[in-house]
Amino acid sequence: GESVGLHLPTLSVQEGDNSIINCAYSNSASDYFIWYKQESGKGPQFIIDIRSNMDKRQGQRVTVLLNKTVKHLSLQIAATQPGDSAVYFCAEKAGGGSEKLVFGKGTKLTVNP
Amino acid sequence: DTGVSQDPRHKITKRGQNVTFRCDPISEHNRLYWYRQTLGQGPEFLTYFQNEAQLEKSRLLSDRFSAERPKGSFSTLEIQRTEQGDSAMYLCASSFVPDQETQYFGPGTRLLVL
C-alpha cells in the first residue's frame, strides 16, 4: 500500500552540527522523491528532489540519499543553522499514472544555538 | 513574489456554510494541485488539474467538495455544507511539466469550522 513514514518524529541538534533526517517508503514502484521544509503557519518549501534512477543528489548544504534496496530515503543538512528549524517532510510519487505526492508525517528539527 | 498565492489566508465559518478558496499558480505552470493538511500530519492529496482538465481526484474529495480551473490559470476549491471535520489547512501547489515535476506550494488557506 501507500506509506511514507519517518523513523523519528523529532530531532534536536546543536548549531553547526550535521543533521540527518530519515524516511522509509513502502511502494517499490515510486519513481520520484522529494523533501520539503515547513515552518509554522507556512506552506511546504521545496528543498531537494531525486528520481529513482539516482542514489544521491546534492544541493546547497543538503544531500539526499536514496537506497532502493531497503526503500529508505535520507536528507542530510550540513552545518545546521537555527533557520533550519522546521518540520521536514519526505514525499513520494507513486507512479503508475498517478501524479499525487504521498507525504509522511514529518520530522520536527530543532537547532539549538 | 511570483510564487503560488492563495486567498483567503484564513477563514472561519459556521457548520453548514459554503466556503470557496482561490489559488493562483506560478505563471505558466500547467499543473495545479490541491492538498489538505491537518495538524501534525503531512499534506494529503485532493485533486489536480493539467491546464483546465481535472485529471485525478482522491477518495478524500467527497461530493461536498468541488474544484475548478476554468481557464487553465487560477483554480477554486469549494466546500459545501461545511463540517467540523473539514477544519484544516488547504494547500495549493503548481508545477510545469514535462520540464520539471517539482510541486511548489503556496502559503495555504487555514479553515476553521465552528
JSON list of C-alpha atoms in Angstrom, two decimals:
[
{"chain": "A", "resi": 1, "resn": "GLY", "atom": "CA", "xyz": [0.00, 0.00, 0.00]},
{"chain": "A", "resi": 2, "resn": "GLU", "atom": "CA", "xyz": [0.98, 3.66, 0.05]},
{"chain": "A", "resi": 3, "resn": "SER", "atom": "CA", "xyz": [3.00, 4.58, 3.04]},
{"chain": "A", "resi": 4, "resn": "VAL", "atom": "CA", "xyz": [5.75, 7.08, 3.54]},
{"chain": "A", "resi": 5, "resn": "GLY", "atom": "CA", "xyz": [6.93, 7.43, 7.08]},
{"chain": "A", "resi": 6, "resn": "LEU", "atom": "CA", "xyz": [9.73, 8.79, 9.15]},
{"chain": "A", "resi": 7, "resn": "HIS", "atom": "CA", "xyz": [11.75, 6.97, 11.76]},
{"chain": "A", "resi": 8, "resn": "LEU", "atom": "CA", "xyz": [11.90, 9.82, 14.26]},
{"chain": "A", "resi": 9, "resn": "PRO", "atom": "CA", "xyz": [9.22, 12.42, 14.93]},
{"chain": "A", "resi": 10, "resn": "THR", "atom": "CA", "xyz": [11.70, 14.89, 16.50]},
{"chain": "A", "resi": 11, "resn": "LEU", "atom": "CA", "xyz": [15.37, 15.67, 16.11]},
{"chain": "A", "resi": 12, "resn": "SER", "atom": "CA", "xyz": [17.38, 18.13, 18.16]},
{"chain": "A", "resi": 13, "resn": "VAL", "atom": "CA", "xyz": [20.88, 19.21, 17.09]},
{"chain": "A", "resi": 14, "resn": "GLN", "atom": "CA", "xyz": [23.44, 21.83, 18.00]},
{"chain": "A", "resi": 15, "resn": "GLU", "atom": "CA", "xyz": [24.10, 24.71, 15.66]},
{"chain": "A", "resi": 16, "resn": "GLY", "atom": "CA", "xyz": [26.91, 23.81, 13.30]},
{"chain": "A", "resi": 17, "resn": "ASP", "atom": "CA", "xyz": [26.35, 20.06, 13.53]},
{"chain": "A", "resi": 18, "resn": "ASN", "atom": "CA", "xyz": [25.19, 17.96, 10.61]},
{"chain": "A", "resi": 19, "resn": "SER", "atom": "CA", "xyz": [21.61, 16.70, 10.65]},
{"chain": "A", "resi": 20, "resn": "ILE", "atom": "CA", "xyz": [20.26, 13.50, 9.16]},
{"chain": "A", "resi": 21, "resn": "ILE", "atom": "CA", "xyz": [16.55, 13.01, 8.72]},
{"chain": "A", "resi": 22, "resn": "ASN", "atom": "CA", "xyz": [15.36, 9.58, 7.65]},
{"chain": "A", "resi": 23, "resn": "CYS", "atom": "CA", "xyz": [12.36, 8.36, 5.75]},
{"chain": "A", "resi": 24, "resn": "ALA", "atom": "CA", "xyz": [11.08, 4.89, 4.89]},
{"chain": "A", "resi": 25, "resn": "TYR", "atom": "CA", "xyz": [8.75, 4.22, 2.00]},
{"chain": "A", "resi": 26, "resn": "SER", "atom": "CA", "xyz": [6.84, 1.10, 1.10]},
{"chain": "A", "resi": 27, "resn": "ASN", "atom": "CA", "xyz": [5.96, 1.49, -2.58]},
{"chain": "A", "resi": 28, "resn": "SER", "atom": "CA", "xyz": [8.76, -0.03, -4.64]},
{"chain": "A", "resi": 29, "resn": "ALA", "atom": "CA", "xyz": [7.16, 1.42, -7.77]},
{"chain": "A", "resi": 30, "resn": "SER", "atom": "CA", "xyz": [7.72, 5.00, -6.63]},
{"chain": "A", "resi": 31, "resn": "ASP", "atom": "CA", "xyz": [9.91, 6.81, -9.13]},
{"chain": "A", "resi": 32, "resn": "TYR", "atom": "CA", "xyz": [10.30, 10.26, -7.64]},
{"chain": "A", "resi": 33, "resn": "PHE", "atom": "CA", "xyz": [11.04, 11.51, -4.14]},
{"chain": "A", "resi": 34, "resn": "ILE", "atom": "CA", "xyz": [11.11, 14.99, -2.69]},
{"chain": "A", "resi": 35, "resn": "TRP", "atom": "CA", "xyz": [11.91, 16.73, 0.57]},
{"chain": "A", "resi": 36, "resn": "TYR", "atom": "CA", "xyz": [10.05, 19.75, 1.87]},
{"chain": "A", "resi": 37, "resn": "LYS", "atom": "CA", "xyz": [10.63, 22.07, 4.79]},
{"chain": "A", "resi": 38, "resn": "GLN", "atom": "CA", "xyz": [7.61, 23.54, 6.53]},
{"chain": "A", "resi": 39, "resn": "GLU", "atom": "CA", "xyz": [7.75, 26.36, 9.05]},
{"chain": "A", "resi": 40, "resn": "SER", "atom": "CA", "xyz": [4.87, 27.03, 11.35]},
{"chain": "A", "resi": 41, "resn": "GLY", "atom": "CA", "xyz": [1.90, 28.58, 9.56]},
{"chain": "A", "resi": 42, "resn": "LYS", "atom": "CA", "xyz": [3.52, 28.36, 6.13]},
{"chain": "A", "resi": 43, "resn": "GLY", "atom": "CA", "xyz": [3.25, 26.10, 3.14]},
{"chain": "A", "resi": 44, "resn": "PRO", "atom": "CA", "xyz": [5.84, 23.40, 2.40]},
{"chain": "A", "resi": 45, "resn": "GLN", "atom": "CA", "xyz": [9.02, 24.76, 0.85]},
{"chain": "A", "resi": 46, "resn": "PHE", "atom": "CA", "xyz": [10.88, 22.65, -1.71]},
{"chain": "A", "resi": 47, "resn": "ILE", "atom": "CA", "xyz": [14.36, 21.56, -0.63]},
{"chain": "A", "resi": 48, "resn": "ILE", "atom": "CA", "xyz": [15.59, 18.88, -2.98]},
{"chain": "A", "resi": 49, "resn": "ASP", "atom": "CA", "xyz": [14.29, 16.00, -5.06]},
{"chain": "A", "resi": 50, "resn": "ILE", "atom": "CA", "xyz": [15.63, 12.81, -6.58]},
{"chain": "A", "resi": 51, "resn": "ARG", "atom": "CA", "xyz": [14.47, 10.37, -9.18]},
{"chain": "A", "resi": 52, "resn": "SER", "atom": "CA", "xyz": [14.62, 6.64, -8.65]},
{"chain": "A", "resi": 53, "resn": "ASN", "atom": "CA", "xyz": [17.41, 6.19, -11.22]},
{"chain": "A", "resi": 54, "resn": "MET", "atom": "CA", "xyz": [19.76, 8.07, -8.90]},
{"chain": "A", "resi": 55, "resn": "ASP", "atom": "CA", "xyz": [21.08, 7.23, -5.44]},
{"chain": "A", "resi": 56, "resn": "LYS", "atom": "CA", "xyz": [22.47, 10.59, -4.40]},
{"chain": "A", "resi": 57, "resn": "ARG", "atom": "CA", "xyz": [21.87, 14.22, -5.17]},
{"chain": "A", "resi": 58, "resn": "GLN", "atom": "CA", "xyz": [23.46, 17.30, -3.66]},
{"chain": "A", "resi": 59, "resn": "GLY", "atom": "CA", "xyz": [22.26, 20.83, -3.25]},
{"chain": "A", "resi": 60, "resn": "GLN", "atom": "CA", "xyz": [23.44, 23.77, -1.24]},
{"chain": "A", "resi": 61, "resn": "ARG", "atom": "CA", "xyz": [24.19, 22.33, 2.25]},
{"chain": "A", "resi": 62, "resn": "VAL", "atom": "CA", "xyz": [21.77, 19.46, 1.60]},
{"chain": "A", "resi": 63, "resn": "THR", "atom": "CA", "xyz": [22.19, 15.95, 0.26]},
{"chain": "A", "resi": 64, "resn": "VAL", "atom": "CA", "xyz": [19.51, 13.38, -0.43]},
{"chain": "A", "resi": 65, "resn": "LEU", "atom": "CA", "xyz": [20.38, 9.70, -0.43]},
{"chain": "A", "resi": 66, "resn": "LEU", "atom": "CA", "xyz": [18.12, 7.03, -1.87]},
{"chain": "A", "resi": 67, "resn": "ASN", "atom": "CA", "xyz": [18.53, 3.35, -1.08]},
{"chain": "A", "resi": 68, "resn": "LYS", "atom": "CA", "xyz": [16.03, 1.45, -3.18]},
{"chain": "A", "resi": 69, "resn": "THR", "atom": "CA", "xyz": [17.11, -1.92, -1.82]},
{"chain": "A", "resi": 70, "resn": "VAL", "atom": "CA", "xyz": [15.76, -1.12, 1.63]},
{"chain": "A", "resi": 71, "resn": "LYS", "atom": "CA", "xyz": [13.35, 1.60, 0.48]},
{"chain": "A", "resi": 72, "resn": "HIS", "atom": "CA", "xyz": [15.00, 4.29, 2.51]},
{"chain": "A", "resi": 73, "resn": "LEU", "atom": "CA", "xyz": [15.47, 7.99, 1.88]},
{"chain": "A", "resi": 74, "resn": "SER", "atom": "CA", "xyz": [17.51, 10.43, 3.92]},
{"chain": "A", "resi": 75, "resn": "LEU", "atom": "CA", "xyz": [18.13, 14.15, 3.99]},
{"chain": "A", "resi": 76, "resn": "GLN", "atom": "CA", "xyz": [21.46, 15.40, 5.24]},
{"chain": "A", "resi": 77, "resn": "ILE", "atom": "CA", "xyz": [21.86, 19.03, 6.22]},
{"chain": "A", "resi": 78, "resn": "ALA", "atom": "CA", "xyz": [25.40, 20.26, 6.67]},
{"chain": "A", "resi": 79, "resn": "ALA", "atom": "CA", "xyz": [26.34, 22.87, 9.27]},
{"chain": "A", "resi": 80, "resn": "THR", "atom": "CA", "xyz": [22.80, 23.14, 10.59]},
{"chain": "A", "resi": 81, "resn": "GLN", "atom": "CA", "xyz": [21.65, 26.66, 11.39]},
{"chain": "A", "resi": 82, "resn": "PRO", "atom": "CA", "xyz": [18.84, 27.97, 13.63]},
{"chain": "A", "resi": 83, "resn": "GLY", "atom": "CA", "xyz": [16.95, 28.92, 10.45]},
{"chain": "A", "resi": 84, "resn": "ASP", "atom": "CA", "xyz": [16.81, 25.24, 9.56]},
{"chain": "A", "resi": 85, "resn": "SER", "atom": "CA", "xyz": [14.45, 24.61, 12.48]},
{"chain": "A", "resi": 86, "resn": "ALA", "atom": "CA", "xyz": [11.19, 23.38, 10.96]},
{"chain": "A", "resi": 87, "resn": "VAL", "atom": "CA", "xyz": [9.22, 20.23, 10.17]},
{"chain": "A", "resi": 88, "resn": "TYR", "atom": "CA", "xyz": [10.69, 18.22, 7.32]},
{"chain": "A", "resi": 89, "resn": "PHE", "atom": "CA", "xyz": [8.55, 16.00, 5.12]},
{"chain": "A", "resi": 90, "resn": "CYS", "atom": "CA", "xyz": [9.56, 13.42, 2.61]},
{"chain": "A", "resi": 91, "resn": "ALA", "atom": "CA", "xyz": [7.12, 12.59, -0.14]},
{"chain": "A", "resi": 92, "resn": "GLU", "atom": "CA", "xyz": [6.97, 10.09, -2.96]},
{"chain": "A", "resi": 93, "resn": "LYS", "atom": "CA", "xyz": [5.24, 9.98, -6.27]},
{"chain": "A", "resi": 94, "resn": "ALA", "atom": "CA", "xyz": [3.72, 6.57, -6.60]},
{"chain": "A", "resi": 95, "resn": "GLY", "atom": "CA", "xyz": [3.88, 6.43, -10.38]},
{"chain": "A", "resi": 96, "resn": "GLY", "atom": "CA", "xyz": [1.51, 4.18, -12.25]},
{"chain": "A", "resi": 97, "resn": "GLY", "atom": "CA", "xyz": [-0.11, 7.19, -13.83]},
{"chain": "A", "resi": 98, "resn": "SER", "atom": "CA", "xyz": [-0.77, 8.99, -10.55]},
{"chain": "A", "resi": 99, "resn": "GLU", "atom": "CA", "xyz": [0.75, 12.43, -10.12]},
{"chain": "A", "resi": 100, "resn": "LYS", "atom": "CA", "xyz": [-0.06, 12.79, -6.44]},
{"chain": "A", "resi": 101, "resn": "LEU", "atom": "CA", "xyz": [2.61, 13.10, -3.80]},
{"chain": "A", "resi": 102, "resn": "VAL", "atom": "CA", "xyz": [2.23, 10.88, -0.75]},
{"chain": "A", "resi": 103, "resn": "PHE", "atom": "CA", "xyz": [3.65, 12.53, 2.36]},
{"chain": "A", "resi": 104, "resn": "GLY", "atom": "CA", "xyz": [4.88, 11.12, 5.62]},
{"chain": "A", "resi": 105, "resn": "LYS", "atom": "CA", "xyz": [4.05, 12.65, 8.99]},
{"chain": "A", "resi": 106, "resn": "GLY", "atom": "CA", "xyz": [7.20, 14.74, 9.22]},
{"chain": "A", "resi": 107, "resn": "THR", "atom": "CA", "xyz": [10.19, 15.19, 11.50]},
{"chain": "A", "resi": 108, "resn": "LYS", "atom": "CA", "xyz": [10.48, 18.28, 13.63]},
{"chain": "A", "resi": 109, "resn": "LEU", "atom": "CA", "xyz": [14.04, 19.57, 13.59]},
{"chain": "A", "resi": 110, "resn": "THR", "atom": "CA", "xyz": [15.14, 21.87, 16.39]},
{"chain": "A", "resi": 111, "resn": "VAL", "atom": "CA", "xyz": [18.51, 23.58, 16.15]},
{"chain": "A", "resi": 112, "resn": "ASN", "atom": "CA", "xyz": [19.93, 24.74, 19.44]},
{"chain": "A", "resi": 113, "resn": "PRO", "atom": "CA", "xyz": [22.25, 27.76, 19.41]},
{"chain": "B", "resi": 1, "resn": "ASP", "atom": "CA", "xyz": [6.98, 37.50, -5.49]},
{"chain": "B", "resi": 2, "resn": "THR", "atom": "CA", "xyz": [5.75, 35.30, -8.34]},
{"chain": "B", "resi": 3, "resn": "GLY", "atom": "CA", "xyz": [5.14, 32.19, -6.25]},
{"chain": "B", "resi": 4, "resn": "VAL", "atom": "CA", "xyz": [1.86, 30.39, -5.70]},
{"chain": "B", "resi": 5, "resn": "SER", "atom": "CA", "xyz": [-0.69, 32.62, -3.97]},
{"chain": "B", "resi": 6, "resn": "GLN", "atom": "CA", "xyz": [-3.82, 31.63, -2.09]},
{"chain": "B", "resi": 7, "resn": "ASP", "atom": "CA", "xyz": [-6.77, 33.63, -0.88]},
{"chain": "B", "resi": 8, "resn": "PRO", "atom": "CA", "xyz": [-8.00, 33.96, 1.78]},
{"chain": "B", "resi": 9, "resn": "ARG", "atom": "CA", "xyz": [-5.22, 33.00, 4.15]},
{"chain": "B", "resi": 10, "resn": "HIS", "atom": "CA", "xyz": [-7.67, 32.33, 6.96]},
{"chain": "B", "resi": 11, "resn": "LYS", "atom": "CA", "xyz": [-11.36, 31.52, 7.01]},
{"chain": "B", "resi": 12, "resn": "ILE", "atom": "CA", "xyz": [-13.68, 30.96, 9.94]},
{"chain": "B", "resi": 13, "resn": "THR", "atom": "CA", "xyz": [-17.13, 29.69, 9.13]},
{"chain": "B", "resi": 14, "resn": "LYS", "atom": "CA", "xyz": [-20.07, 28.06, 10.81]},
{"chain": "B", "resi": 15, "resn": "ARG", "atom": "CA", "xyz": [-21.00, 24.48, 10.20]},
{"chain": "B", "resi": 16, "resn": "GLY", "atom": "CA", "xyz": [-23.29, 24.13, 7.22]},
{"chain": "B", "resi": 17, "resn": "GLN", "atom": "CA", "xyz": [-21.99, 27.17, 5.37]},
{"chain": "B", "resi": 18, "resn": "ASN", "atom": "CA", "xyz": [-20.29, 27.05, 1.98]},
{"chain": "B", "resi": 19, "resn": "VAL", "atom": "CA", "xyz": [-16.74, 28.32, 1.50]},
{"chain": "B", "resi": 20, "resn": "THR", "atom": "CA", "xyz": [-14.63, 28.94, -1.57]},
{"chain": "B", "resi": 21, "resn": "PHE", "atom": "CA", "xyz": [-10.86, 29.24, -1.79]},
{"chain": "B", "resi": 22, "resn": "ARG", "atom": "CA", "xyz": [-8.78, 30.58, -4.64]},
{"chain": "B", "resi": 23, "resn": "CYS", "atom": "CA", "xyz": [-5.33, 29.57, -5.84]},
{"chain": "B", "resi": 24, "resn": "ASP", "atom": "CA", "xyz": [-3.16, 31.41, -8.34]},
{"chain": "B", "resi": 25, "resn": "PRO", "atom": "CA", "xyz": [-0.31, 29.21, -9.56]},
{"chain": "B", "resi": 26, "resn": "ILE", "atom": "CA", "xyz": [3.13, 30.27, -10.65]},
{"chain": "B", "resi": 27, "resn": "SER", "atom": "CA", "xyz": [2.80, 31.96, -14.03]},
{"chain": "B", "resi": 28, "resn": "GLU", "atom": "CA", "xyz": [2.71, 29.49, -16.94]},
{"chain": "B", "resi": 29, "resn": "HIS", "atom": "CA", "xyz": [2.62, 26.44, -14.72]},
{"chain": "B", "resi": 30, "resn": "ASN", "atom": "CA", "xyz": [0.32, 23.99, -16.43]},
{"chain": "B", "resi": 31, "resn": "ARG", "atom": "CA", "xyz": [-0.41, 21.76, -13.44]},
{"chain": "B", "resi": 32, "resn": "LEU", "atom": "CA", "xyz": [-2.24, 22.77, -10.29]},
{"chain": "B", "resi": 33, "resn": "TYR", "atom": "CA", "xyz": [-2.76, 20.60, -7.23]},
{"chain": "B", "resi": 34, "resn": "TRP", "atom": "CA", "xyz": [-4.90, 20.80, -4.10]},
{"chain": "B", "resi": 35, "resn": "TYR", "atom": "CA", "xyz": [-3.88, 19.16, -0.82]},
{"chain": "B", "resi": 36, "resn": "ARG", "atom": "CA", "xyz": [-5.32, 19.20, 2.68]},
{"chain": "B", "resi": 37, "resn": "GLN", "atom": "CA", "xyz": [-3.22, 19.19, 5.83]},
{"chain": "B", "resi": 38, "resn": "THR", "atom": "CA", "xyz": [-4.44, 18.61, 9.36]},
{"chain": "B", "resi": 39, "resn": "LEU", "atom": "CA", "xyz": [-2.45, 19.43, 12.46]},
{"chain": "B", "resi": 40, "resn": "GLY", "atom": "CA", "xyz": [0.58, 17.23, 12.94]},
{"chain": "B", "resi": 41, "resn": "GLN", "atom": "CA", "xyz": [0.14, 15.41, 9.64]},
{"chain": "B", "resi": 42, "resn": "GLY", "atom": "CA", "xyz": [1.63, 15.67, 6.19]},
{"chain": "B", "resi": 43, "resn": "PRO", "atom": "CA", "xyz": [-0.40, 17.07, 3.33]},
{"chain": "B", "resi": 44, "resn": "GLU", "atom": "CA", "xyz": [-2.93, 14.74, 1.70]},
{"chain": "B", "resi": 45, "resn": "PHE", "atom": "CA", "xyz": [-3.66, 14.91, -2.00]},
{"chain": "B", "resi": 46, "resn": "LEU", "atom": "CA", "xyz": [-7.13, 16.00, -3.06]},
{"chain": "B", "resi": 47, "resn": "THR", "atom": "CA", "xyz": [-7.04, 16.65, -6.80]},
{"chain": "B", "resi": 48, "resn": "TYR", "atom": "CA", "xyz": [-5.01, 18.06, -9.65]},
{"chain": "B", "resi": 49, "resn": "PHE", "atom": "CA", "xyz": [-5.52, 19.81, -12.98]},
{"chain": "B", "resi": 50, "resn": "GLN", "atom": "CA", "xyz": [-3.49, 19.90, -16.11]},
{"chain": "B", "resi": 51, "resn": "ASN", "atom": "CA", "xyz": [-4.49, 23.13, -17.78]},
{"chain": "B", "resi": 52, "resn": "GLU", "atom": "CA", "xyz": [-8.29, 23.16, -17.33]},
{"chain": "B", "resi": 53, "resn": "ALA", "atom": "CA", "xyz": [-8.76, 19.39, -17.18]},
{"chain": "B", "resi": 54, "resn": "GLN", "atom": "CA", "xyz": [-9.22, 17.74, -13.79]},
{"chain": "B", "resi": 55, "resn": "LEU", "atom": "CA", "xyz": [-7.24, 14.53, -14.20]},
{"chain": "B", "resi": 56, "resn": "GLU", "atom": "CA", "xyz": [-7.14, 12.91, -10.78]},
{"chain": "B", "resi": 57, "resn": "LYS", "atom": "CA", "xyz": [-9.30, 13.04, -7.67]},
{"chain": "B", "resi": 58, "resn": "SER", "atom": "CA", "xyz": [-8.73, 11.47, -4.29]},
{"chain": "B", "resi": 59, "resn": "ARG", "atom": "CA", "xyz": [-11.35, 9.48, -2.43]},
{"chain": "B", "resi": 60, "resn": "LEU", "atom": "CA", "xyz": [-10.99, 12.23, 0.18]},
{"chain": "B", "resi": 61, "resn": "LEU", "atom": "CA", "xyz": [-12.76, 14.57, -2.21]},
{"chain": "B", "resi": 62, "resn": "SER", "atom": "CA", "xyz": [-16.33, 13.90, -1.19]},
{"chain": "B", "resi": 63, "resn": "ASP", "atom": "CA", "xyz": [-19.31, 15.16, -3.16]},
{"chain": "B", "resi": 64, "resn": "ARG", "atom": "CA", "xyz": [-19.34, 18.27, -0.94]},
{"chain": "B", "resi": 65, "resn": "PHE", "atom": "CA", "xyz": [-16.02, 19.31, -2.47]},
{"chain": "B", "resi": 66, "resn": "SER", "atom": "CA", "xyz": [-15.66, 20.68, -5.97]},
{"chain": "B", "resi": 67, "resn": "ALA", "atom": "CA", "xyz": [-12.67, 22.19, -7.71]},
{"chain": "B", "resi": 68, "resn": "GLU", "atom": "CA", "xyz": [-12.45, 24.10, -10.95]},
{"chain": "B", "resi": 69, "resn": "ARG", "atom": "CA", "xyz": [-9.81, 25.63, -13.16]},
{"chain": "B", "resi": 70, "resn": "PRO", "atom": "CA", "xyz": [-11.94, 27.10, -15.92]},
{"chain": "B", "resi": 71, "resn": "LYS", "atom": "CA", "xyz": [-9.29, 28.92, -17.93]},
{"chain": "B", "resi": 72, "resn": "GLY", "atom": "CA", "xyz": [-6.30, 26.83, -17.03]},
{"chain": "B", "resi": 73, "resn": "SER", "atom": "CA", "xyz": [-4.89, 29.53, -14.78]},
{"chain": "B", "resi": 74, "resn": "PHE", "atom": "CA", "xyz": [-6.33, 30.13, -11.29]},
{"chain": "B", "resi": 75, "resn": "SER", "atom": "CA", "xyz": [-8.36, 27.48, -9.51]},
{"chain": "B", "resi": 76, "resn": "THR", "atom": "CA", "xyz": [-11.12, 27.48, -6.92]},
{"chain": "B", "resi": 77, "resn": "LEU", "atom": "CA", "xyz": [-11.96, 24.88, -4.31]},
{"chain": "B", "resi": 78, "resn": "GLU", "atom": "CA", "xyz": [-15.46, 24.97, -2.89]},
{"chain": "B", "resi": 79, "resn": "ILE", "atom": "CA", "xyz": [-16.68, 23.11, 0.15]},
{"chain": "B", "resi": 80, "resn": "GLN", "atom": "CA", "xyz": [-20.44, 22.93, 0.55]},
{"chain": "B", "resi": 81, "resn": "ARG", "atom": "CA", "xyz": [-22.25, 22.35, 3.84]},
{"chain": "B", "resi": 82, "resn": "THR", "atom": "CA", "xyz": [-19.02, 22.52, 5.82]},
{"chain": "B", "resi": 83, "resn": "GLU", "atom": "CA", "xyz": [-18.49, 20.15, 8.74]},
{"chain": "B", "resi": 84, "resn": "GLN", "atom": "CA", "xyz": [-16.15, 20.49, 11.70]},
{"chain": "B", "resi": 85, "resn": "GLY", "atom": "CA", "xyz": [-14.01, 17.74, 10.22]},
{"chain": "B", "resi": 86, "resn": "ASP", "atom": "CA", "xyz": [-13.27, 20.00, 7.27]},
{"chain": "B", "resi": 87, "resn": "SER", "atom": "CA", "xyz": [-11.14, 22.20, 9.52]},
{"chain": "B", "resi": 88, "resn": "ALA", "atom": "CA", "xyz": [-7.65, 22.02, 8.07]},
{"chain": "B", "resi": 89, "resn": "MET", "atom": "CA", "xyz": [-5.05, 23.87, 6.03]},
{"chain": "B", "resi": 90, "resn": "TYR", "atom": "CA", "xyz": [-5.87, 23.74, 2.32]},
{"chain": "B", "resi": 91, "resn": "LEU", "atom": "CA", "xyz": [-2.72, 23.88, 0.23]},
{"chain": "B", "resi": 92, "resn": "CYS", "atom": "CA", "xyz": [-2.31, 24.59, -3.43]},
{"chain": "B", "resi": 93, "resn": "ALA", "atom": "CA", "xyz": [0.75, 23.68, -5.48]},
{"chain": "B", "resi": 94, "resn": "SER", "atom": "CA", "xyz": [1.76, 24.09, -9.11]},
{"chain": "B", "resi": 95, "resn": "SER", "atom": "CA", "xyz": [4.29, 22.59, -11.46]},
{"chain": "B", "resi": 96, "resn": "PHE", "atom": "CA", "xyz": [5.37, 22.82, -15.09]},
{"chain": "B", "resi": 97, "resn": "VAL", "atom": "CA", "xyz": [5.53, 19.52, -16.89]},
{"chain": "B", "resi": 98, "resn": "PRO", "atom": "CA", "xyz": [7.22, 17.88, -18.63]},
{"chain": "B", "resi": 99, "resn": "ASP", "atom": "CA", "xyz": [10.23, 20.08, -17.98]},
{"chain": "B", "resi": 100, "resn": "GLN", "atom": "CA", "xyz": [10.11, 19.98, -14.23]},
{"chain": "B", "resi": 101, "resn": "GLU", "atom": "CA", "xyz": [7.90, 17.94, -11.94]},
{"chain": "B", "resi": 102, "resn": "THR", "atom": "CA", "xyz": [8.66, 19.74, -8.70]},
{"chain": "B", "resi": 103, "resn": "GLN", "atom": "CA", "xyz": [5.47, 20.87, -7.00]},
{"chain": "B", "resi": 104, "resn": "TYR", "atom": "CA", "xyz": [5.77, 24.34, -5.48]},
{"chain": "B", "resi": 105, "resn": "PHE", "atom": "CA", "xyz": [3.35, 25.09, -2.68]},
{"chain": "B", "resi": 106, "resn": "GLY", "atom": "CA", "xyz": [1.51, 28.22, -1.72]},
{"chain": "B", "resi": 107, "resn": "PRO", "atom": "CA", "xyz": [1.06, 29.52, 1.84]},
{"chain": "B", "resi": 108, "resn": "GLY", "atom": "CA", "xyz": [-2.27, 27.72, 2.31]},
{"chain": "B", "resi": 109, "resn": "THR", "atom": "CA", "xyz": [-5.73, 28.70, 3.49]},
{"chain": "B", "resi": 110, "resn": "ARG", "atom": "CA", "xyz": [-6.47, 27.77, 7.07]},
{"chain": "B", "resi": 111, "resn": "LEU", "atom": "CA", "xyz": [-10.13, 26.85, 7.54]},
{"chain": "B", "resi": 112, "resn": "LEU", "atom": "CA", "xyz": [-11.83, 26.64, 10.91]},
{"chain": "B", "resi": 113, "resn": "VAL", "atom": "CA", "xyz": [-15.37, 25.33, 11.00]},
{"chain": "B", "resi": 114, "resn": "LEU", "atom": "CA", "xyz": [-17.23, 26.15, 14.22]}
]
